[in-house]
Short mmCIF file of C-alpha atoms in Angstrom, two decimals:
data_model
loop_
_atom_site.label_atom_id
_atom_site.label_comp_id
_atom_site.label_asym_id
_atom_site.label_seq_id
_atom_site.Cartn_x
_atom_site.Cartn_y
_atom_site.Cartn_z
CA GLU A 1 -0.35 -0.07 -0.04
CA ASP A 2 0.88 3.61 -0.32
CA ARG A 3 1.23 6.01 2.79
CA HIS A 4 -2.55 6.73 2.53
CA GLY A 5 -3.49 2.89 2.52
CA ARG A 6 -5.38 3.54 -1.09
CA THR A 7 -3.36 1.49 -3.45
CA ALA A 8 -1.10 -1.84 -3.73
CA ARG A 9 1.69 -2.53 -6.05
CA ALA A 10 2.93 -5.84 -7.57
CA ARG A 11 6.24 -6.85 -9.45
CA PHE A 12 6.15 -9.38 -12.04
CA ASP A 13 9.57 -11.02 -12.94
CA GLN A 14 9.83 -12.74 -16.56
CA VAL A 15 11.01 -16.53 -16.64
CA ARG A 16 11.63 -17.69 -20.23
CA ALA A 17 12.26 -21.68 -20.16
CA GLY A 18 12.44 -21.73 -16.42
CA LEU A 19 15.71 -18.89 -16.56
CA PRO A 20 14.94 -15.41 -15.10
CA VAL A 21 15.03 -12.68 -17.59
CA MET A 22 17.63 -10.18 -16.41
CA GLY A 23 15.53 -6.49 -16.36
CA GLY A 24 12.19 -8.49 -17.35
CA GLN A 25 10.04 -6.76 -14.72
CA ILE A 26 6.51 -5.42 -14.81
CA ALA A 27 5.31 -3.29 -12.00
CA VAL A 28 1.62 -2.67 -11.51
CA GLN A 29 0.03 -0.20 -9.27
CA VAL A 30 -3.66 -1.23 -8.38
CA SER A 31 -6.33 0.71 -6.57
CA ASP A 32 -8.27 -0.52 -3.37
CA ARG A 33 -11.19 -1.58 -5.69
CA GLY A 34 -8.91 -3.85 -8.15
CA GLU A 35 -8.36 -1.08 -10.82
CA VAL A 36 -4.89 -0.94 -12.59
CA ILE A 37 -3.59 2.37 -12.08
CA SER A 38 -0.66 2.26 -13.55
CA ALA A 39 1.71 -0.44 -15.14
CA SER A 40 5.57 -0.26 -16.32
CA GLY A 41 8.44 -2.04 -17.04
CA GLU A 42 10.07 -4.08 -19.96
CA VAL A 43 9.95 -7.72 -20.84
CA LEU A 44 11.79 -10.01 -23.61
CA PRO A 45 9.52 -10.23 -26.36
CA SER A 46 7.92 -13.82 -27.10
CA VAL A 47 9.40 -13.91 -30.46
CA ALA A 48 13.12 -13.22 -29.35
CA ARG A 49 14.81 -16.72 -29.67
CA VAL A 50 17.53 -17.72 -26.93
CA ALA A 51 19.66 -21.07 -26.81
CA THR A 52 18.89 -22.50 -23.25
CA ARG A 53 22.11 -24.92 -23.09
CA PRO A 54 25.22 -23.41 -21.91
CA ARG A 55 28.47 -24.56 -23.95
CA LEU A 56 30.67 -23.06 -20.88
CA SER A 57 30.51 -24.49 -17.36
CA ALA A 58 29.62 -22.16 -14.14
CA ARG A 59 33.30 -22.92 -12.94
CA ALA A 60 34.64 -21.49 -16.37
CA ALA A 61 32.51 -18.49 -16.46
CA ALA A 62 33.96 -17.76 -12.80
CA ARG A 63 37.29 -17.85 -13.87
CA ILE A 64 36.72 -15.26 -16.87
CA ALA A 65 34.82 -13.18 -14.35
CA ALA A 66 37.64 -13.21 -12.14
CA THR A 67 40.17 -12.45 -14.81
CA TRP A 68 38.03 -9.55 -16.46
CA LEU A 69 38.02 -8.24 -12.78
CA ALA A 70 41.56 -8.38 -12.02
CA ARG A 71 42.47 -6.97 -15.38
CA GLN A 72 40.14 -3.96 -14.42
CA ALA A 73 42.00 -3.44 -11.34
CA GLY A 74 45.62 -4.42 -12.30
CA ARG A 75 45.36 -7.23 -9.95
CA PRO A 76 46.37 -10.84 -10.11
CA ALA A 77 43.18 -12.92 -10.64
CA SER A 78 43.93 -15.23 -7.84
CA VAL A 79 42.91 -12.45 -5.05
CA VAL A 80 39.62 -12.52 -6.75
CA SER A 81 36.73 -14.29 -5.34
CA THR A 82 33.54 -15.33 -7.44
CA ARG A 83 30.30 -17.36 -6.68
CA SER A 84 28.03 -18.48 -9.42
CA GLU A 85 24.22 -17.16 -9.16
CA GLY A 86 23.15 -19.14 -11.78
CA LEU A 87 21.99 -18.94 -15.61
CA ALA A 88 19.59 -16.27 -16.81
CA ILE A 89 18.72 -14.52 -20.30
CA TYR A 90 20.39 -11.22 -20.65
CA ASP A 91 19.22 -8.69 -23.24
CA PRO A 92 21.15 -5.40 -23.24
CA ARG A 93 18.03 -3.85 -24.59
CA LEU A 94 16.32 -4.12 -21.17
CA MET A 95 19.03 -3.25 -19.15
CA SER A 96 21.12 -0.02 -18.80
CA GLY A 97 24.91 -0.09 -19.14
CA ASP A 98 27.47 -1.36 -21.42
CA VAL A 99 26.36 -2.91 -24.69
CA SER A 100 29.09 -5.46 -25.74
CA GLY A 101 28.32 -7.23 -29.18
CA PRO A 102 24.94 -7.27 -30.64
CA ALA A 103 21.88 -6.05 -28.95
CA ALA A 104 20.21 -9.79 -28.84
CA ALA A 105 19.38 -12.02 -26.19
CA ARG A 106 21.53 -14.48 -25.06
CA LEU A 107 22.06 -17.06 -22.46
CA ALA A 108 24.67 -15.98 -19.47
CA TRP A 109 25.95 -16.91 -16.29
CA ARG A 110 25.57 -14.24 -13.40
CA ILE A 111 29.18 -14.32 -11.63
CA ASP A 112 29.46 -12.41 -8.13
CA ALA A 113 32.98 -11.62 -8.35
CA ARG A 114 34.96 -9.79 -5.34
CA LEU A 115 38.00 -8.00 -4.95
CA PRO A 116 39.38 -7.03 -1.55
CA ALA A 117 40.71 -3.88 -0.76
CA SER A 118 44.76 -3.21 -1.29
CA GLY A 119 46.42 -0.27 -0.30
CA ARG A 120 44.62 2.70 -2.26
CA GLN A 121 42.34 0.45 -4.04
CA ALA A 122 38.84 0.16 -2.38
CA ALA A 123 37.19 -3.36 -2.37
CA ARG A 124 35.44 -4.03 -5.80
CA GLU A 125 31.96 -6.00 -5.87
CA GLN A 126 30.74 -6.69 -9.43
CA LEU A 127 28.07 -9.12 -10.90
CA VAL A 128 29.88 -9.70 -14.27
CA VAL A 129 27.64 -11.26 -16.71
CA VAL A 130 29.21 -13.84 -18.79
CA ASP A 131 28.16 -15.13 -21.96
CA ALA A 132 27.11 -19.01 -21.37
CA ARG A 133 27.77 -20.06 -25.04
CA GLY A 134 30.85 -17.76 -26.05
CA GLY A 135 32.46 -16.84 -23.03
CA ARG A 136 32.56 -12.97 -23.80
CA VAL A 137 31.76 -10.61 -20.55
CA LEU A 138 28.57 -8.98 -21.62
CA THR A 139 28.55 -6.39 -18.92
CA SER A 140 29.28 -5.89 -15.26
CA ILE A 141 27.03 -4.54 -12.60
CA GLY A 142 28.63 -2.91 -9.69
CA ARG A 143 27.12 -3.98 -6.29
CA LEU A 144 28.22 -1.34 -3.61
CA TYR A 145 26.63 -2.61 -0.20
CA ARG A 146 28.10 0.10 1.97
CA ALA A 147 29.45 3.80 1.30
CA ASP A 148 32.77 4.55 2.77
CA ARG A 149 33.03 8.39 2.83
CA PHE A 150 36.22 10.47 1.48
CA VAL A 151 36.09 13.88 1.51
CA CYS A 152 38.66 15.87 -0.74
CA ASP A 153 39.22 19.69 -0.10
CA ASN A 154 40.75 22.10 -2.40
CA ARG A 155 40.45 24.84 0.14
CA SER A 156 38.91 27.42 -1.95
CA LEU A 157 41.60 27.84 -4.24
CA PRO A 158 40.72 28.58 -7.69
CA GLY A 159 42.42 27.13 -10.48
CA ARG A 160 44.47 24.69 -8.36
CA PRO A 161 43.75 21.27 -9.94
CA LEU A 162 41.99 19.04 -7.34
CA ARG A 163 43.72 15.24 -6.72
CA CYS A 164 41.27 13.45 -4.10
CA ASP A 165 44.35 11.07 -2.98
CA PRO A 166 45.14 10.36 0.97
CA PRO A 167 45.67 12.15 3.51
CA PHE A 168 41.72 12.81 2.74
CA ALA A 169 40.12 16.21 4.54
CA ARG A 170 37.54 13.42 6.29
CA HIS A 171 36.89 9.94 5.92
CA GLU A 172 34.68 7.36 7.24
CA GLY A 173 34.41 6.98 11.09
CA GLN A 174 36.68 10.15 11.46
CA ALA A 175 35.56 12.73 13.81
CA VAL A 176 34.27 16.04 12.84
CA THR A 177 37.09 18.29 11.49
CA GLY A 178 35.42 21.77 12.23
CA VAL A 179 35.76 22.59 8.17
CA ALA A 180 32.09 23.48 7.73
CA ASP A 181 32.01 22.55 3.98
CA VAL A 182 33.97 19.41 4.37
CA ASP A 183 31.81 18.29 7.41
CA ALA A 184 28.53 19.29 5.34
CA ALA A 185 29.81 17.21 2.49
CA TYR A 186 30.36 14.16 4.57
CA ARG A 187 27.01 14.47 6.46
CA LEU A 188 25.25 14.99 3.13
CA MET A 189 26.94 11.65 1.69
CA GLY A 190 25.58 9.74 5.00
CA SER A 191 22.42 10.94 4.72
CA LEU A 192 22.11 10.32 0.70
CA ASP A 193 23.66 6.73 1.80
CA ALA A 194 20.94 6.31 4.16
CA TYR A 195 18.51 7.21 1.92
CA LEU A 196 19.36 4.82 -0.65
CA ALA A 197 19.82 1.77 1.64
CA GLU A 198 16.31 2.27 2.89
CA ARG A 199 14.23 3.28 -0.39
CA PHE A 200 16.35 0.78 -2.61
#
């Protein structure tokens, strides 16, 4: 129900041949009398043909995802941990993000890939979508479970290039600095993170 108790919402996830369709979802809002108020979303058209037998194993897809994420960060693949989230149907037309190759539905492995923090590099967590028949990385989706705040201060010096490197003006868990703009930016990032965590 909405905050006035007048409507209900339902979400329908698309499934094809027993496999979830990534991004295939319809959200419907219904009044208390059962009338449809709105419906929105996208689904894979029924005419879209998709092979549903993988040529690539989940283990092979995980190795590809680990290698890909490690290369992005300039780190060895051995430090990347992976977990398969199973097969799905992926079509870049249903999802925003990078489109690699032709815009067509294809069978894909969803691999959760995690790279631990090291030195100045923050930890990275990605859902890496690997073509289950060809082995190419089709896209990746960042998974940020929490926000660590780092505030940089250019000290109001116009024309001075800003490099946001350690030592930071304020970082996650640090006490109030007394610099109004730095502390306000830190508080605002915390409020935004809390809002996104609560609502989404």
